[in-house]
mmCIF file of C-alpha atoms in Angstrom:
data_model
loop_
_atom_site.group_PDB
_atom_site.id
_atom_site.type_symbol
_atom_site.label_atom_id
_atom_site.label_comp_id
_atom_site.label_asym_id
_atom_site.label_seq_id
_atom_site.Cartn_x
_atom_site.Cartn_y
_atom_site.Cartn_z
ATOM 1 C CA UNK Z 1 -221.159 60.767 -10.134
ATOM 2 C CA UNK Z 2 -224.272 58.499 -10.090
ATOM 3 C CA UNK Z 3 -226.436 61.945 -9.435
ATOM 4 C CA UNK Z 4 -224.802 62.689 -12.597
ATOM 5 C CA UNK Z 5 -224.774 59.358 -14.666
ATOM 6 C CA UNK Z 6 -229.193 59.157 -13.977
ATOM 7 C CA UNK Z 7 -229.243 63.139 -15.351
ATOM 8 C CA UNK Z 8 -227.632 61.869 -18.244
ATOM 9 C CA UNK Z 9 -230.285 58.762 -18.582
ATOM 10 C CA UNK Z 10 -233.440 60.701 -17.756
ATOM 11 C CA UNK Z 11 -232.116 63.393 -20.502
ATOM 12 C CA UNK Z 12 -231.421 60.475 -22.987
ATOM 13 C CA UNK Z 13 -234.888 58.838 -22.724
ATOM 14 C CA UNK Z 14 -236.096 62.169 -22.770
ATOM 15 C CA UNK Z 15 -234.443 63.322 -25.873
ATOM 16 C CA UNK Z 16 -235.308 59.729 -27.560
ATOM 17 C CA UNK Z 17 -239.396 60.523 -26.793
ATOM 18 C CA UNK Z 18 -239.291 63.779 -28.329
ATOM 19 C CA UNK Z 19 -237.628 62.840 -31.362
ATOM 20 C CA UNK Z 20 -237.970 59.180 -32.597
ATOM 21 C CA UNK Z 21 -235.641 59.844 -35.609
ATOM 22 C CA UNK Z 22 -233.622 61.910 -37.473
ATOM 23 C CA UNK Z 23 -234.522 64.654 -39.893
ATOM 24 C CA UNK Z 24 -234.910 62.940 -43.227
ATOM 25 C CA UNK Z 25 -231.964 64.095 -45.598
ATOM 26 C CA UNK Z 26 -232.294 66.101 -48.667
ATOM 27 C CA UNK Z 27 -229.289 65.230 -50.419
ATOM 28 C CA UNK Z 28 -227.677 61.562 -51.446
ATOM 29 C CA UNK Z 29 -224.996 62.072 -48.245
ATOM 30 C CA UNK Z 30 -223.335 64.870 -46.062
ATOM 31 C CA UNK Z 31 -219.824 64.290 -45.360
ATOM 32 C CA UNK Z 32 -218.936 65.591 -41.750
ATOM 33 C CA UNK Z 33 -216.066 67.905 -41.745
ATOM 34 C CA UNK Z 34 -214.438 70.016 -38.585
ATOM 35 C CA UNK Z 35 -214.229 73.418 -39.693
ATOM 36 C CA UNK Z 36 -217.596 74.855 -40.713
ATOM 37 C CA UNK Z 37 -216.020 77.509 -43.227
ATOM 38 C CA UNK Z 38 -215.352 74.832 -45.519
ATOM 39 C CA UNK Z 39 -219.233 73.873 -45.627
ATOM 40 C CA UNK Z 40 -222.209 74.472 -47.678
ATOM 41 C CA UNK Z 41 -225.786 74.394 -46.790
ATOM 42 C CA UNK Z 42 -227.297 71.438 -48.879
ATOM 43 C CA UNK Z 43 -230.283 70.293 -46.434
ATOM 44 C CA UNK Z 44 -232.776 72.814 -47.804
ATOM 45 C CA UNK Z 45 -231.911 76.154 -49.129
ATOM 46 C CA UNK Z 46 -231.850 79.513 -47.702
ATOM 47 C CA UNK Z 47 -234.824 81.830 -46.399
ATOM 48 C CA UNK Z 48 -236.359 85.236 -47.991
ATOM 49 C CA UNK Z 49 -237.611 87.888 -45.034
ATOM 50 C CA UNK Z 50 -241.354 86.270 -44.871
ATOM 51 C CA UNK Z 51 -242.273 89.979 -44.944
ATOM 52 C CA UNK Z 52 -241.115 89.751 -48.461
ATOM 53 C CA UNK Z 53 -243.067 86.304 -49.320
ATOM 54 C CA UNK Z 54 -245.749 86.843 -52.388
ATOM 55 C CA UNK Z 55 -248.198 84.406 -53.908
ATOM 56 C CA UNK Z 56 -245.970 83.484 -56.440
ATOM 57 C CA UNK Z 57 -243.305 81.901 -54.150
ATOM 58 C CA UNK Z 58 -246.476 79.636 -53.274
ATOM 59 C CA UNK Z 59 -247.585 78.605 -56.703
ATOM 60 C CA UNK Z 60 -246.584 76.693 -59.851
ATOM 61 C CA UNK Z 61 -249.307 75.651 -62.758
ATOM 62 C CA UNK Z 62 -249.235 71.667 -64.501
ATOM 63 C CA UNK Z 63 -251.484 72.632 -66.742
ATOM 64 C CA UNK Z 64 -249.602 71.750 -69.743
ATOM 65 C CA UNK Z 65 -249.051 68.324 -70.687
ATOM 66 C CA UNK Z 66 -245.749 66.784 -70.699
ATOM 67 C CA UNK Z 67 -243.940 65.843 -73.678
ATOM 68 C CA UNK Z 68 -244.128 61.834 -73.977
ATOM 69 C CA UNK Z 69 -242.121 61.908 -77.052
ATOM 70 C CA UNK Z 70 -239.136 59.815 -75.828
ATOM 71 C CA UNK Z 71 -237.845 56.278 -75.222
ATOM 72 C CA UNK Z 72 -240.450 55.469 -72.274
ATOM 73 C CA UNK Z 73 -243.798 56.849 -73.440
ATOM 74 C CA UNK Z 74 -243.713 59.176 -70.454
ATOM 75 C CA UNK Z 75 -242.986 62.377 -68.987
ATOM 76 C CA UNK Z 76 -242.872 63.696 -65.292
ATOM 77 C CA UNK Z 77 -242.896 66.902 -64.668
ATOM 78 C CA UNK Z 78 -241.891 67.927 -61.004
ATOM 79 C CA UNK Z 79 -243.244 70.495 -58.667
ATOM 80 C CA UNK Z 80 -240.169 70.165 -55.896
ATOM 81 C CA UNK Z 81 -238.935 73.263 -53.916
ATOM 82 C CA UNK Z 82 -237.164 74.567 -57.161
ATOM 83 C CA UNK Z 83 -240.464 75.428 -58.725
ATOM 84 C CA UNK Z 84 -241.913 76.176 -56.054
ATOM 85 C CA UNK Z 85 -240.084 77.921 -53.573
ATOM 86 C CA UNK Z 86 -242.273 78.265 -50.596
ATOM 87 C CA UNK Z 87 -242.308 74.645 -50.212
ATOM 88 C CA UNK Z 88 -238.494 74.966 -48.759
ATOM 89 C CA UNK Z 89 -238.754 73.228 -45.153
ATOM 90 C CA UNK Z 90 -242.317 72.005 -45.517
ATOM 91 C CA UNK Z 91 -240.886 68.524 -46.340
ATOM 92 C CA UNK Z 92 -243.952 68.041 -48.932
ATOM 93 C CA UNK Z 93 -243.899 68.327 -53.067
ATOM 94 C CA UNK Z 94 -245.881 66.695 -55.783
ATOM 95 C CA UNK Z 95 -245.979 65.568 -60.029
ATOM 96 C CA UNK Z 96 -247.876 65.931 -62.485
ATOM 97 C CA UNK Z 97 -246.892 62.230 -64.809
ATOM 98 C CA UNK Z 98 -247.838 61.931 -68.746
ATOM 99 C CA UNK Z 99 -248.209 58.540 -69.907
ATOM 100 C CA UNK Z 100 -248.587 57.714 -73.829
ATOM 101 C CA UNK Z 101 -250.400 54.553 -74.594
ATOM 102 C CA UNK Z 102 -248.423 51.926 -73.501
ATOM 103 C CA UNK Z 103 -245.715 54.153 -72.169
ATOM 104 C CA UNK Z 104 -244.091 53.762 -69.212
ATOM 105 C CA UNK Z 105 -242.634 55.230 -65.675
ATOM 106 C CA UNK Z 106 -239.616 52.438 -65.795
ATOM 107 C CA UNK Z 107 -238.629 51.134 -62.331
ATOM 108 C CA UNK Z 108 -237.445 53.676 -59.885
ATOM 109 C CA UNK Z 109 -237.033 54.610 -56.146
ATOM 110 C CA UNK Z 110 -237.034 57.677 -54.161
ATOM 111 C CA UNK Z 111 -234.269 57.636 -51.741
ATOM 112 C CA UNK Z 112 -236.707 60.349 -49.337
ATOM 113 C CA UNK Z 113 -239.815 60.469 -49.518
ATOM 114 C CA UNK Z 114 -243.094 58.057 -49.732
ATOM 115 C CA UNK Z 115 -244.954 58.509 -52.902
ATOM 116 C CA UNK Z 116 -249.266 59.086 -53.138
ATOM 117 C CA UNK Z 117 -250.562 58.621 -56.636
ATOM 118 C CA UNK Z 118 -253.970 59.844 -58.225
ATOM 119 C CA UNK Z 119 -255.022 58.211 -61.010
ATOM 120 C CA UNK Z 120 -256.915 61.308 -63.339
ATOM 121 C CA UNK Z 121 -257.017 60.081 -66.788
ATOM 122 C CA UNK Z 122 -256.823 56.289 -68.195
ATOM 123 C CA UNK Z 123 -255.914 52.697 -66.660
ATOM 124 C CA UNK Z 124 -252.192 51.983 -65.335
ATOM 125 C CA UNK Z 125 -250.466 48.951 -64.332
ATOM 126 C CA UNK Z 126 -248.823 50.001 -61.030
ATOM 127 C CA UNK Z 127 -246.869 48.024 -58.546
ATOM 128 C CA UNK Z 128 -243.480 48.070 -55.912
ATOM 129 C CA UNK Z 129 -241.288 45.763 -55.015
ATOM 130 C CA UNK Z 130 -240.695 44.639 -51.224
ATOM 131 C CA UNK Z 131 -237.054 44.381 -49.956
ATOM 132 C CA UNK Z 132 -234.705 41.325 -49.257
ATOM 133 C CA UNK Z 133 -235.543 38.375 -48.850
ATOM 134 C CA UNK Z 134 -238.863 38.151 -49.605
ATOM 135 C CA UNK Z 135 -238.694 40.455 -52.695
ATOM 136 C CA UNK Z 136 -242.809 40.452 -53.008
ATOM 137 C CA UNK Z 137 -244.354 42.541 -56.228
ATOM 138 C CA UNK Z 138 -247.394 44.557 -54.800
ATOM 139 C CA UNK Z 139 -249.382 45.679 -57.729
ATOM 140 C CA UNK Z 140 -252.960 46.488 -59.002
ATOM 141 C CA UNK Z 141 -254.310 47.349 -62.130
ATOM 142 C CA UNK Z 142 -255.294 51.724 -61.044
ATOM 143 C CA UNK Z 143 -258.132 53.309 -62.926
ATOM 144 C CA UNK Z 144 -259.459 57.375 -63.359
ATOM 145 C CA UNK Z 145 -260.385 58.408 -59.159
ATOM 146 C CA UNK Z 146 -258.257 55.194 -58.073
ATOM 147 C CA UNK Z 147 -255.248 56.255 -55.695
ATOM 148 C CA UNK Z 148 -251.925 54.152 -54.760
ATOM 149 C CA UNK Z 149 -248.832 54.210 -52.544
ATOM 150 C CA UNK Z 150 -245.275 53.247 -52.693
ATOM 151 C CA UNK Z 151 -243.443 53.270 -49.800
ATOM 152 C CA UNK Z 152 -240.112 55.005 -49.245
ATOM 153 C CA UNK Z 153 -237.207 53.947 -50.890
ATOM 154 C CA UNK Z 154 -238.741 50.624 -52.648
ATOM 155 C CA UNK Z 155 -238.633 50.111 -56.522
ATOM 156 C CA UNK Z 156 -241.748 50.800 -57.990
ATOM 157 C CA UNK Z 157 -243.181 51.597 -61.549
ATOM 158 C CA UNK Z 158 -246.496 52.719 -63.064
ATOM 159 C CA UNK Z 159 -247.553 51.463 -67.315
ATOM 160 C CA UNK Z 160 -250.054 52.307 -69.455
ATOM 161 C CA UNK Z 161 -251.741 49.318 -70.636
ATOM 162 C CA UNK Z 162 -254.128 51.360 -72.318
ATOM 163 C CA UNK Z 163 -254.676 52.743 -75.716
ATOM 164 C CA UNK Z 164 -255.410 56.040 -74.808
ATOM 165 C CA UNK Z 165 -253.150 58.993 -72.698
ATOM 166 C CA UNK Z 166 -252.753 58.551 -69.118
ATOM 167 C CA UNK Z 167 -252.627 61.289 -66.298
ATOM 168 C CA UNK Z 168 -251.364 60.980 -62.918
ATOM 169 C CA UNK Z 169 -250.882 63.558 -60.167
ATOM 170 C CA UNK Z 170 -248.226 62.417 -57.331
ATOM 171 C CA UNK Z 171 -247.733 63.580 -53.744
ATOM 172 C CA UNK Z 172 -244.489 62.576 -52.297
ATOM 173 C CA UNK Z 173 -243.225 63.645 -48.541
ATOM 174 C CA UNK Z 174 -239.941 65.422 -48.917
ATOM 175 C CA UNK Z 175 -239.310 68.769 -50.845
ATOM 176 C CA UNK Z 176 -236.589 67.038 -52.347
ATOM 177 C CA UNK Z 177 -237.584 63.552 -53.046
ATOM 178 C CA UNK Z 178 -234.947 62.320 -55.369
ATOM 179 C CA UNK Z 179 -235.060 59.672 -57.975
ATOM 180 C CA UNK Z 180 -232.842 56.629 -58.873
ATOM 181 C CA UNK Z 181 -233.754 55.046 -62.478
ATOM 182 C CA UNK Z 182 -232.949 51.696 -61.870
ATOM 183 C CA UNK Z 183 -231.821 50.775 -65.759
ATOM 184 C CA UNK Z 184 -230.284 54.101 -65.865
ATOM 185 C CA UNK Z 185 -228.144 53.719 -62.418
ATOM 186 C CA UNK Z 186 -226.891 50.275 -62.934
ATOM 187 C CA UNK Z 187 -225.921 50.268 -66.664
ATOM 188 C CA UNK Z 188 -225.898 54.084 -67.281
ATOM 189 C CA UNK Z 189 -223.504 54.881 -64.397
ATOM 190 C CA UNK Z 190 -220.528 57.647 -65.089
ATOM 191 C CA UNK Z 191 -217.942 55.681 -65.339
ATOM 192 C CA UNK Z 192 -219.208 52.595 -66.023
ATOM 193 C CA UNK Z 193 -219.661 49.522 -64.027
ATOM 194 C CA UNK Z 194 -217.203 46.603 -64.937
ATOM 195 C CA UNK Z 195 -219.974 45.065 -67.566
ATOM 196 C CA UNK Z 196 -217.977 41.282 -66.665
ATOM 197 C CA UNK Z 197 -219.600 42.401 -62.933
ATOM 198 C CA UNK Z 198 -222.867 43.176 -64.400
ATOM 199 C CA UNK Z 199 -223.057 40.294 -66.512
ATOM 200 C CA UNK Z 200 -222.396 38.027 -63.380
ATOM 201 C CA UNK Z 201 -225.153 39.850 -61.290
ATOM 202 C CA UNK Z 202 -227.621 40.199 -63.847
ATOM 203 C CA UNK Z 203 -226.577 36.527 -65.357
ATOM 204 C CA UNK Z 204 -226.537 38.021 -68.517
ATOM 205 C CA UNK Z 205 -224.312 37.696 -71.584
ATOM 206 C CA UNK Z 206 -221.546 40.284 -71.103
ATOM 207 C CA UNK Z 207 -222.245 41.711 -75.123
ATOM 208 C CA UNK Z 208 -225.964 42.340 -73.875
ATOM 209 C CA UNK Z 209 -224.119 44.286 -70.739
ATOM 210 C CA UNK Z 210 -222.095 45.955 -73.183
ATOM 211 C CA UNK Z 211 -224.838 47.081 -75.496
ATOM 212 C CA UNK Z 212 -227.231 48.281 -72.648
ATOM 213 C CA UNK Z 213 -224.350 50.005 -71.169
ATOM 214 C CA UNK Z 214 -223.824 52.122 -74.670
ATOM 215 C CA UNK Z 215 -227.727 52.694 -74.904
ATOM 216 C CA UNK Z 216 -228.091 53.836 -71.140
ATOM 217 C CA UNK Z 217 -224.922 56.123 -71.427
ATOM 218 C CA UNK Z 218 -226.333 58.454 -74.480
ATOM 219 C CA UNK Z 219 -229.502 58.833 -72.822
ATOM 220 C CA UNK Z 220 -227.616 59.917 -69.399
#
């Protein structure tokens, strides 16, 4: 029993060296359940016969701008495993991010994956937010060459304060990154959010709930 009990140690401390963590997720959760017929395969996607692989499972073009007609001023346009297909297990993907003058990327997180950003065209206002309790803003004023990075899973932004287009190219290190819209999560949420709650936690006047509740649910 105690031949067995330091086996079991050695293989622990073992298994704890090789791997320091688990696999990152590529979904929001992943309910356990006891008979595996009843399952799907969520964490990544299924594999072609590489014999079969061409160039175009490898490739996907950003050449065309994205449409920054719309409430923010901006436009991301992702290149995730669902453009590009080859990408599936490689636990890498990238945007290309439109900014009109003075528009905006609002305040957002990504649940999986740490986000690199290339500044290509114009000046942005970029910044994250540190967590509890210290909740410290990080930010710097990016211009064309200048490069920044938010860490995984913090709120972060990026604005135009300039009167020209902006163009930004973003690396992020999960093929399935994810994206919670702050504004859009909280007050946008299907079904709502008791706006009496909301108006506590934001200490805000439960009609101004109410109203960015309405807006927030049409553009959901």
């Amino acid at each position: 029993m105690k031949g067995f009990l330091q086996a079991f140690v050695l293989l622990a401390l073992a298994s704890s060296l090789a791997s320091a963590f688990d696999p990152s997720p590529l979904q929001d959760f992943c309910v356990a359940i006891d008979n595996p017929l009843n399952g799907v395969f969520v964490n990544g996607k299924f594999c072609k016969d590489p014999k079969l692989a061409k160039a175009e499972d490898f490739s996907f073009s950003v050449i065309k701008p994205g449409d920054t007609n719309n409430p923010v001023g901006s436009k991301v346009t992702p290149v995730f495993v669902d453009q590009i297909p080859g990408l599936n297990t490689l636990g890498i993907s990238a945007a290309r991010i439109d900014f009109a003058p003075y528009g905006q990327n609002p305040p957002h997180t990504h649940p999986r994956a740490t986000e690199i950003l290339v500044l290509l065209e114009g000046t942005l206002l970029v910044g994250f937010v540190t967590s509890n309790p210290n909740n410290t803003l990080i930010s710097k004023v990016l211009n064309k060459g200048d490069v920044f990075v938010f860490p995984i899973g913090l709120i972060h932004f990026q604005f135009n304060i300039g009167k020209t287009n902006a163009l930004a190219i973003a690396g992020l290190s999960s093929q399935n990154p994810g994206v919670i819209t702050i504004a859009n999560a909280v007050f946008g949420s299907h079904p709502p959010i008791n706006p009496e709650f909301l108006a506590k936690a934001f200490m805000l006047d439960v009609n101004v709930v109410k109203d960015l509740q309405k807006k927030l649910w049409v553009a959901n």
